[in-house]
Amino acid sequence: MALHKKRNGRIKKIETGIQGLDIISEGGIPEGRTTMVSGTAGSAKTIFAVQFLAEGILKNGESGVFITFEETPQDIRDNMIDFGWNIEEWEKENRWVFVNAAPQWKDKTTVVGQYDLAGLLTRIEYAVKKSNARRVSFDSLGAIFNQFSETAIIRHEILRLTSALKELKTTTLLTAERTEDFGGLTRYGVEEFVTDNVIILRNVLEEEKRRRTIEILKFRGTPHQKGEFPFTVISDQGIVVIPLSAIELKQTSSNIRVSSGNKKLDKMCGGGFYRDSIILISGATGCGKTLMTTEFIEGGVINEEKCLLFAFEESREQLFRNAMGWGHDFEKLEREGKLKVICEYPEVANLEDHLISIKEDIEEFKPNRVAVDSLSALERVSTLKSFREFVIGLTSFIKHQEIVGLFTATTTSLMGGSSITEAHISTITDSIILLRYVEMFGEMHRGVIVLKMRGSMHDKEIREFTIDGTGMHIGRPFTNVTGIVSGEVHHIMPDEKERMKTLFEEES
Amino acid sequence: MGKHNFTLYIAGQSEKSLKAVENINRFCIDNYQDSFNLKVIDIVKEPEKAETDGIIATPCLRKKSPPPTITFIGDVSDKFSLAKHLGIDWK
């Protein structure tokens, strides 16, 4: 464990232990200093403040002092148990000490002369020394203005407090309430004067969906990633930050090919998919995407590879029945541990949570192949921005694992056009395969084309394919029509007239 | 009327602390003669008491009996306000 990484300059950082935060903060928050965490009501400030101490206890063996100004210690103990933080136990071991600065008296206090907050300061110093604390959280300091109306005194006292903590060499976190997600940093405009380090939590309502983000606004004298990063709050873990742009794309691209599960398709791709690549299959509903996914899995199983399938559109039963219809026994494969199928409604969680659970499933099952059917279903539950981040996060994660990933995307129109998924993912994926309906003389045909295949020669022709009880059969190219990809089919058959003539003759 | 019981919390022997002790002492003698108890707690010496009693601002004066409990903060230089809240006619 690298606990105290020394970074450029003299300012050391301390790893918070909050997943993802240490990546975007490039090593944690400045050690021995005060960092402010500002956010509106419901932006997860208290969880942040608690988690900062909890991770210190769990990961670094550092004890902490929690100063609460609004909630009672008992409320905090009760509310945090779901995250797996047993504060009461830590209190018994003297690794966690509460300083309860919430108003405890029912009676009103009257000011009768000069006062200061030496009482609070004394208690904090005592708690820090008693537990030998390295971390201190204030939640939320601004609430002290509800108790005392002499703002000038309080401002001065807050300054005294932070300098006292500096002397104690603790790393301090200060939560501060702000009234708007984009506006003044804090409600009272005081807290920002005592710290050079500011983190902002946002919980913005966008297209009727909540989107949580975290932004490191400033860290004096030490680098950090800029901009907003999505995060989520999940039970058993607390805050998990998704460090999108911070993910380095350093995966090695391999030259090893694996089968798509369909020999003809392999041939079209110039010998199969690359082992650590992402393939996007785009097409209208019912044109064979799920079948391709099924064959992709079968191709893996034949190759002694483990496959993981995330299905967001169909139920387990439906999926298994379909696979059985094409002669693939998914149930048996699951029993043998070769396959794991995870069916979920996209609506059960937000995208950030989906991303995290998908990652966990991949890490746990360690598959060689991952299929997601379909990505488009996940669009429904998110904003465009979140979806984009999700796709980037997922693809870079899969690439890091050096496994082959196959995503499907549903186009909105039957005949052609592109899906939103496609628009956001096409530059990230290594291969794009389009499935299209082709209308020819009153009949629907299906066409497949390998549109893009990074680093490889591939078939440029649009081939017709059929689906029957044994699967997908790719046949000859459409040589006499144009405009299949765009959905505007034109027939250019030279003997078209001849054929038309015979058609009319048949009719009469 | 029973005895008047006061607890004064101070943080160390600061100027404010000493002033508060002196002021409340004088106030009690002037108004209650000998029918009062004044307990002074220095929370620097007894920090646990500050924690259990929830002391934030100091000096802090609490009148515990006769009921109701009334809390004051400050060095008790504003005797007028103190007297008013304790229901004493300030002469």
XYZ file of C-alpha atoms in Angstrom:
599
model
C 0.000 0.000 0.000
C 1.370 3.324 -1.035
C -0.143 5.491 1.614
C 1.635 8.772 1.389
C 2.825 9.317 -2.076
C 5.169 12.157 -2.563
C 4.234 14.142 -5.621
C 5.886 16.988 -7.394
C 6.487 19.803 -4.977
C 6.508 19.716 -1.244
C 2.837 19.069 -0.732
C 2.208 15.457 0.085
C -1.122 13.871 -0.476
C -3.012 11.365 1.550
C -5.063 8.739 -0.234
C -8.681 9.139 0.760
C -9.490 5.518 -0.037
C -12.655 6.653 -1.807
C -12.733 4.623 -5.002
C -11.803 6.659 -8.037
C -11.214 9.867 -6.111
C -7.555 9.129 -5.619
C -7.212 8.787 -9.376
C -8.810 12.097 -10.275
C -7.043 13.834 -7.399
C -3.764 12.277 -8.499
C -2.977 10.711 -5.188
C -5.525 11.994 -2.705
C -6.109 15.218 -0.811
C -3.297 17.428 0.524
C -1.935 15.955 3.723
C -2.012 17.985 6.900
C -4.313 20.558 5.341
C -7.939 21.436 5.197
C -10.024 20.513 2.188
C -13.527 21.833 1.737
C -16.249 19.688 0.211
C -19.086 21.876 -0.946
C -22.480 20.791 -2.244
C -26.203 21.355 -2.112
C -28.540 19.470 0.181
C -28.583 15.806 -0.788
C -25.286 15.892 -2.646
C -23.738 13.192 -0.419
C -21.556 15.502 1.674
C -22.105 13.634 4.915
C -21.355 10.303 3.272
C -18.173 11.816 1.870
C -17.154 13.111 5.294
C -17.885 9.780 6.971
C -16.232 7.742 4.246
C -13.063 9.803 4.494
C -12.672 8.634 8.085
C -13.969 5.113 7.460
C -11.492 4.437 4.659
C -8.706 5.795 6.838
C -9.609 3.297 9.518
C -10.153 0.375 7.152
C -7.340 0.878 4.674
C -4.655 2.851 6.485
C -5.286 2.047 10.119
C -5.643 5.755 10.851
C -8.138 6.868 13.431
C -10.426 9.832 12.962
C -12.505 12.464 14.674
C -15.932 13.373 13.372
C -17.431 16.703 14.371
C -21.123 16.840 13.640
C -23.095 20.084 13.639
C -26.476 18.934 12.441
C -27.141 15.234 12.802
C -26.690 13.470 16.091
C -23.974 10.818 16.402
C -26.704 8.211 16.712
C -28.261 9.289 13.402
C -24.901 9.007 11.714
C -24.188 5.580 13.213
C -27.582 4.349 12.008
C -27.413 5.909 8.558
C -23.946 4.649 7.737
C -24.286 1.029 8.766
C -25.633 0.151 5.294
C -22.325 1.139 3.767
C -20.632 -1.443 5.941
C -19.190 1.099 8.366
C -19.679 -0.002 11.932
C -18.917 3.261 13.654
C -20.034 2.040 17.056
C -17.435 -0.720 16.933
C -14.720 1.746 15.967
C -15.733 4.034 18.803
C -15.195 1.192 21.252
C -11.722 0.676 19.822
C -11.010 4.399 20.103
C -10.444 4.649 16.363
C -13.429 6.913 15.832
C -14.405 9.737 18.139
C -17.470 11.904 17.778
C -17.554 15.513 18.813
C -21.204 16.352 18.973
C -21.606 20.012 18.149
C -25.262 19.725 17.224
C -27.517 21.868 19.399
C -28.263 19.715 22.409
C -30.244 22.018 24.602
C -33.839 22.769 24.058
C -33.578 26.096 25.820
C -32.514 29.189 23.999
C -29.089 30.593 24.734
C -28.648 34.243 25.474
C -25.484 36.146 24.784
C -24.274 38.094 27.819
C -20.846 39.313 26.810
C -17.761 38.318 24.901
C -17.367 34.681 23.948
C -15.439 32.442 21.600
C -15.516 28.818 20.487
C -12.731 27.673 22.767
C -15.110 25.071 24.135
C -15.436 23.368 20.782
C -11.755 23.742 20.054
C -10.842 22.174 23.359
C -13.103 19.223 22.687
C -11.668 18.672 19.232
C -8.094 18.856 20.473
C -8.932 16.450 23.244
C -10.609 14.000 20.834
C -7.693 14.147 18.387
C -5.121 13.526 21.086
C -7.170 10.825 22.771
C -7.533 8.771 19.581
C -4.272 9.856 17.986
C -6.373 10.845 14.975
C -4.853 11.575 11.595
C -8.113 12.518 9.932
C -10.788 14.977 10.963
C -14.164 15.615 9.355
C -16.487 18.549 10.009
C -20.085 18.101 8.908
C -21.149 20.707 8.184
C -19.325 23.620 9.666
C -21.677 26.246 8.265
C -24.485 24.985 10.482
C -22.724 26.665 13.366
C -24.104 29.937 12.014
C -27.553 28.725 12.951
C -26.449 28.511 16.555
C -24.570 31.762 16.819
C -25.529 34.996 15.196
C -22.293 36.939 15.674
C -20.784 36.085 12.293
C -17.666 38.163 12.864
C -16.769 36.116 15.932
C -17.530 32.825 14.191
C -15.425 33.707 11.162
C -12.518 34.468 13.426
C -13.049 31.296 15.414
C -13.190 29.098 12.326
C -9.815 30.465 11.320
C -8.475 29.670 14.773
C -9.913 26.183 14.530
C -8.236 25.358 11.246
C -4.893 26.668 12.349
C -5.134 24.610 15.520
C -5.749 21.544 13.387
C -2.755 22.396 11.257
C -0.705 22.297 14.408
C -2.126 18.895 15.252
C -1.047 17.798 11.749
C -4.370 16.216 10.919
C -5.774 16.104 7.425
C -9.101 17.835 7.650
C -12.259 17.702 5.621
C -14.841 20.428 5.891
C -18.238 20.021 4.339
C -20.071 23.174 3.394
C -23.568 23.688 2.200
C -24.268 25.703 -0.883
C -27.653 26.767 -2.106
C -27.258 26.061 -5.806
C -25.329 23.502 -7.820
C -23.874 26.282 -9.899
C -23.444 29.434 -7.883
C -21.716 30.659 -4.776
C -19.401 28.108 -3.233
C -20.920 28.160 0.217
C -24.012 29.525 1.871
C -22.138 31.651 4.381
C -19.141 32.493 2.251
C -16.813 31.788 5.130
C -15.450 28.323 4.709
C -13.619 29.054 1.478
C -11.373 31.532 3.252
C -9.875 28.910 5.484
C -8.886 26.459 2.816
C -6.999 26.354 -0.435
C -8.506 23.074 -1.483
C -12.032 22.818 -2.756
C -14.007 19.824 -3.967
C -17.531 20.274 -5.301
C -20.272 17.652 -5.252
C -23.201 18.173 -7.571
C -26.542 16.469 -7.849
C -28.106 17.999 -10.908
C -31.525 17.240 -12.295
C -31.186 16.777 -16.028
C -33.901 15.426 -18.289
C -35.753 14.224 -15.203
C -32.759 12.240 -14.079
C -30.356 12.894 -11.260
C -26.748 13.012 -12.139
C -24.086 13.147 -9.455
C -20.716 14.609 -10.259
C -17.597 15.515 -8.372
C -15.181 18.236 -9.327
C -11.885 19.210 -7.780
C -12.036 22.967 -8.124
C -8.619 23.713 -6.710
C -5.748 22.166 -4.843
C -3.164 24.733 -3.995
C 0.274 23.841 -5.262
C -0.458 20.329 -6.370
C -1.882 18.870 -9.565
C -5.237 17.181 -10.042
C -7.604 16.238 -12.855
C -9.917 19.010 -13.979
C -13.612 18.970 -14.722
C -16.575 17.004 -13.490
C -16.542 13.263 -13.002
C -19.624 11.188 -12.404
C -19.975 9.340 -9.162
C -22.530 7.168 -7.500
C -23.428 6.118 -3.997
C -23.914 2.415 -3.468
C -24.533 0.279 -0.438
C -21.570 -1.586 1.030
C -19.183 0.834 -0.643
C -20.317 4.419 -0.307
C -19.133 6.904 -2.871
C -17.566 5.503 -5.999
C -16.098 7.987 -8.446
C -15.884 7.023 -12.099
C -12.628 8.493 -13.350
C -13.430 8.519 -17.045
C -10.914 10.663 -18.804
C -8.304 9.708 -16.273
C -8.333 6.171 -17.579
C -5.267 5.633 -19.661
C -5.724 3.872 -22.929
C -2.566 1.896 -22.791
C -3.832 -1.528 -23.688
C -1.692 -3.489 -26.048
C -3.508 -4.455 -29.167
C -2.990 -8.063 -29.892
C -2.847 -9.759 -33.247
C -4.493 -12.878 -31.978
C -7.793 -13.561 -33.677
C -10.766 -15.263 -32.154
C -13.791 -16.640 -33.879
C -16.991 -14.647 -34.053
C -18.856 -17.921 -33.846
C -19.767 -17.737 -37.494
C -17.231 -18.940 -40.037
C -18.519 -16.763 -42.846
C -18.435 -13.715 -40.637
C -14.885 -14.548 -39.583
C -13.983 -14.574 -43.199
C -15.648 -11.223 -43.783
C -13.612 -9.814 -40.909
C -10.395 -11.061 -42.390
C -10.031 -14.040 -40.053
C -12.120 -13.309 -36.977
C -12.210 -10.616 -34.287
C -9.087 -9.436 -32.551
C -8.842 -10.806 -29.046
C -8.831 -7.479 -27.225
C -11.162 -5.443 -29.318
C -14.639 -4.016 -29.035
C -17.142 -4.888 -31.720
C -20.352 -2.957 -32.216
C -23.253 -4.606 -33.944
C -25.866 -2.160 -35.064
C -29.212 -2.883 -36.627
C -32.944 -2.534 -36.416
C -35.018 -4.606 -34.102
C -35.350 -8.272 -35.042
C -32.665 -8.303 -37.676
C -30.383 -10.751 -35.918
C -28.369 -8.943 -33.272
C -29.264 -11.289 -30.465
C -28.512 -14.242 -32.730
C -25.073 -12.851 -33.494
C -24.531 -12.411 -29.782
C -25.555 -16.010 -29.214
C -23.194 -17.275 -31.889
C -20.441 -15.094 -30.483
C -20.861 -16.807 -27.137
C -20.980 -20.249 -28.742
C -17.792 -19.400 -30.618
C -16.142 -18.633 -27.317
C -17.334 -21.754 -25.622
C -16.038 -23.952 -28.441
C -12.706 -22.257 -27.963
C -12.741 -23.079 -24.233
C -13.318 -19.449 -23.372
C -15.523 -18.137 -20.578
C -18.327 -15.846 -21.643
C -20.322 -13.247 -19.792
C -23.556 -11.941 -21.244
C -25.407 -8.880 -20.014
C -28.928 -8.818 -21.344
C -30.936 -5.662 -20.892
C -33.738 -6.312 -23.319
C -34.910 -9.837 -22.820
C -35.742 -11.949 -19.830
C -33.671 -14.945 -18.957
C -36.339 -17.384 -20.078
C -36.821 -15.651 -23.374
C -33.118 -15.527 -24.011
C -32.558 -19.165 -23.162
C -35.513 -20.222 -25.284
C -34.189 -18.282 -28.250
C -30.736 -19.774 -27.861
C -32.250 -23.222 -27.584
C -34.176 -22.538 -30.774
C -30.864 -22.089 -32.560
C -29.444 -25.185 -30.931
C -27.453 -23.603 -28.095
C -28.095 -24.820 -24.575
C -27.248 -21.808 -22.412
C -28.533 -23.458 -19.287
C -26.059 -26.276 -19.650
C -23.215 -23.882 -20.374
C -24.043 -21.943 -17.232
C -24.032 -25.119 -15.160
C -20.631 -25.977 -16.557
C -19.344 -22.549 -15.601
C -18.560 -21.598 -19.163
C -21.195 -18.945 -19.369
C -22.821 -16.481 -17.063
C -25.937 -14.632 -18.111
C -26.961 -11.531 -16.220
C -30.394 -10.225 -17.102
C -31.443 -6.903 -15.766
C -33.942 -4.217 -16.486
C -32.088 -1.047 -17.335
C -34.485 0.819 -15.075
C -33.366 -0.868 -11.868
C -30.431 1.458 -11.454
C -28.821 4.506 -12.928
C -26.035 4.123 -15.433
C -23.228 4.788 -12.988
C -24.494 1.954 -10.829
C -24.838 -0.306 -13.863
C -21.268 0.443 -14.844
C -19.978 -0.423 -11.423
C -21.922 -3.650 -11.172
C -20.859 -4.666 -14.691
C -17.245 -4.057 -13.745
C -17.656 -6.098 -10.596
C -19.247 -8.937 -12.503
C -16.408 -8.947 -15.010
C -13.790 -8.891 -12.285
C -15.504 -11.717 -10.473
C -16.221 -14.038 -13.395
C -13.055 -13.213 -15.337
C -14.503 -13.953 -18.763
C -12.622 -14.048 -22.061
C -15.643 -12.646 -23.840
C -18.202 -10.101 -22.816
C -21.402 -9.353 -24.675
C -23.877 -6.573 -23.934
C -27.293 -6.888 -25.555
C -28.163 -4.150 -25.998
C -26.409 -0.934 -25.154
C -29.321 1.026 -26.554
C -31.602 -0.248 -23.828
C -29.409 1.577 -21.373
C -29.874 4.842 -23.211
C -33.383 4.941 -21.869
C -32.339 5.389 -18.290
C -29.834 8.147 -18.732
C -29.026 11.498 -20.124
C -26.947 11.686 -23.250
C -23.966 12.870 -21.269
C -24.182 10.034 -18.781
C -24.601 7.538 -21.565
C -21.538 8.779 -23.343
C -19.526 8.529 -20.169
C -20.892 5.095 -19.503
C -19.901 3.830 -22.947
C -16.416 5.280 -22.675
C -16.020 3.910 -19.164
C -17.202 0.457 -20.127
C -15.166 0.144 -23.318
C -11.962 1.300 -21.710
C -12.516 -1.053 -18.805
C -13.112 -4.027 -21.088
C -10.082 -3.163 -23.180
C -7.993 -3.027 -20.044
C -8.999 -6.551 -19.200
C -7.779 -7.638 -22.609
C -10.929 -9.434 -23.466
C -13.115 -9.229 -26.506
C -16.316 -7.277 -26.116
C -19.375 -7.337 -28.313
C -22.046 -4.670 -27.939
C -25.282 -4.437 -29.802
C -27.099 -1.231 -30.645
C -30.597 -0.839 -31.950
C -31.270 1.630 -34.728
C -34.462 3.592 -34.444
C -35.633 3.135 -37.993
C -36.119 -0.257 -39.570
C -34.351 0.346 -42.815
C -31.249 2.250 -41.983
C -29.806 5.232 -40.248
C -27.695 5.202 -37.159
C -28.436 4.842 -33.495
C -27.419 7.239 -30.772
C -25.318 4.456 -29.362
C -23.494 4.208 -32.628
C -22.826 7.924 -32.720
C -21.176 7.824 -29.335
C -19.329 4.626 -29.595
C -18.233 4.305 -33.186
C -14.868 5.962 -32.688
C -14.119 3.861 -29.654
C -14.959 0.498 -31.064
C -12.505 -1.386 -33.175
C -15.070 -2.965 -35.420
C -18.535 -2.050 -36.557
C -20.870 -4.526 -38.145
C -24.149 -3.310 -39.573
C -27.198 -5.500 -39.999
C -29.802 -4.099 -42.361
C -33.184 -4.933 -43.728
C -33.208 -4.703 -47.510
C -36.473 -4.440 -49.336
C -36.371 -6.121 -52.715
C -39.379 -6.568 -54.902
C -41.817 -6.810 -52.071
C -39.670 -9.055 -49.925
C -37.565 -8.290 -46.879
C -34.034 -9.533 -47.060
C -31.294 -9.108 -44.536
C -27.883 -7.719 -45.220
C -24.654 -7.654 -43.230
C -21.599 -5.497 -43.751
C -18.351 -5.126 -41.886
C -18.108 -1.356 -41.893
C -14.936 -0.995 -39.942
C -12.271 -3.395 -38.787
C -9.353 -1.676 -37.174
C -5.993 -2.924 -38.273
C -7.247 -5.513 -40.677
C -8.403 -6.087 -44.202
C -12.040 -6.969 -44.377
C -14.806 -7.724 -46.793
C -16.256 -4.524 -48.231
C -19.338 -6.130 -49.677
C -22.828 -6.138 -48.292
C -23.862 -9.732 -48.067
C -27.236 -11.214 -47.771
C -27.907 -13.493 -44.851
C -30.738 -15.673 -43.725
C -31.776 -16.946 -40.336
C -33.175 -20.392 -39.692
C -33.299 -22.957 -36.926
C -29.566 -23.568 -37.105
C -28.505 -19.951 -36.949
C -27.215 -17.288 -39.259
C -26.205 -18.066 -42.820
C -24.249 -15.477 -44.721
C -24.506 -15.783 -48.447
C -23.684 -13.800 -51.571
C -23.232 -10.073 -51.843
C -26.006 -7.791 -52.981
C -24.563 -6.736 -56.282
C -27.539 -5.069 -57.795
C -28.775 -2.628 -55.198
C -27.382 0.537 -53.704
C -28.240 2.580 -50.664
C -28.677 -0.315 -48.233
C -26.737 1.324 -45.439
C -28.651 4.573 -45.688
C -31.921 2.709 -46.024
C -32.741 4.164 -49.435
C -32.492 1.134 -51.627
C -32.201 1.565 -55.378
C -32.083 -1.314 -57.720
C -29.619 -1.070 -60.515
C -30.077 -4.472 -62.015
C -29.433 -4.287 -65.777
C -32.037 -6.874 -66.552
C -34.529 -5.282 -64.239
C -36.906 -4.442 -67.038
C -36.905 -7.984 -68.181
C -37.759 -9.204 -64.764
C -40.478 -6.637 -64.262
C -42.029 -7.776 -67.497
C -42.184 -11.357 -66.321
C -43.667 -10.263 -63.017
C -46.495 -8.453 -64.751
C -47.092 -11.379 -66.999
C -47.473 -13.637 -63.996
C -50.013 -11.322 -62.525
C -52.247 -11.009 -65.538
C -37.272 29.808 47.106
C -34.454 27.266 47.068
C -30.849 27.842 46.241
C -29.789 29.128 42.841
C -27.453 26.650 41.199
C -25.133 27.846 38.456
C -22.459 26.057 36.461
C -19.902 28.124 34.620
C -17.811 26.456 31.921
C -14.564 28.198 31.047
C -11.765 27.189 28.688
C -8.494 27.710 30.509
C -7.470 30.768 32.461
C -7.970 33.248 29.647
C -8.933 36.865 30.106
C -12.519 36.065 29.173
C -12.592 33.165 31.643
C -11.346 35.226 34.545
C -13.691 38.050 33.715
C -16.648 35.690 33.558
C -15.838 34.122 36.945
C -15.503 37.522 38.531
C -18.658 38.912 36.921
C -20.949 36.039 37.804
C -19.609 35.870 41.325
C -20.328 39.526 41.858
C -23.736 39.210 40.250
C -24.746 36.307 42.490
C -23.524 37.971 45.673
C -25.348 41.149 44.732
C -28.604 39.398 43.905
C -28.755 36.138 45.866
C -26.534 36.971 48.828
C -25.545 33.502 50.102
C -28.397 31.468 48.665
C -26.504 30.341 45.548
C -24.052 27.697 44.368
C -21.569 28.468 41.636
C -19.621 25.578 40.165
C -16.784 26.488 37.810
C -15.599 23.841 35.344
C -12.428 24.427 33.415
C -12.931 22.257 30.334
C -9.254 22.335 29.462
C -8.750 20.326 32.632
C -11.968 18.332 32.266
C -12.626 17.937 28.560
C -14.989 14.983 29.056
C -17.388 17.274 30.874
C -17.425 19.616 27.877
C -18.281 16.677 25.647
C -21.069 15.282 27.798
C -22.529 18.709 28.466
C -22.222 19.791 24.835
C -20.209 22.942 25.362
C -19.298 24.786 22.181
C -18.983 28.447 23.021
C -17.236 29.615 26.210
C -17.605 31.079 28.716
C -20.920 29.314 29.153
C -23.187 29.762 32.122
C -26.048 27.423 32.921
C -28.628 28.018 35.599
C -29.911 24.568 36.517
C -32.233 25.316 39.373
C -34.715 26.540 40.096
C -36.176 25.359 36.784
C -36.276 26.086 33.952
C -32.672 25.628 32.849
C -31.354 28.744 31.175
C -28.104 28.963 29.216
C -25.984 32.044 28.682
C -22.797 32.506 26.743
C -20.265 35.261 27.178
C -18.183 36.779 29.915
C -21.298 38.079 31.778
C -20.380 41.696 31.159
C -23.963 42.336 30.092
C -25.496 42.050 33.558
C -28.655 43.807 32.465
C -29.530 41.074 30.001
C -28.588 38.348 32.469
C -30.814 39.862 35.141
C -33.692 40.245 32.736
C -33.575 36.585 31.713
C -33.251 35.451 35.316
C -36.321 37.473 36.214
C -34.533 39.927 38.505
C -35.423 43.592 38.683
C -32.205 45.305 37.837
C -31.549 48.254 40.048
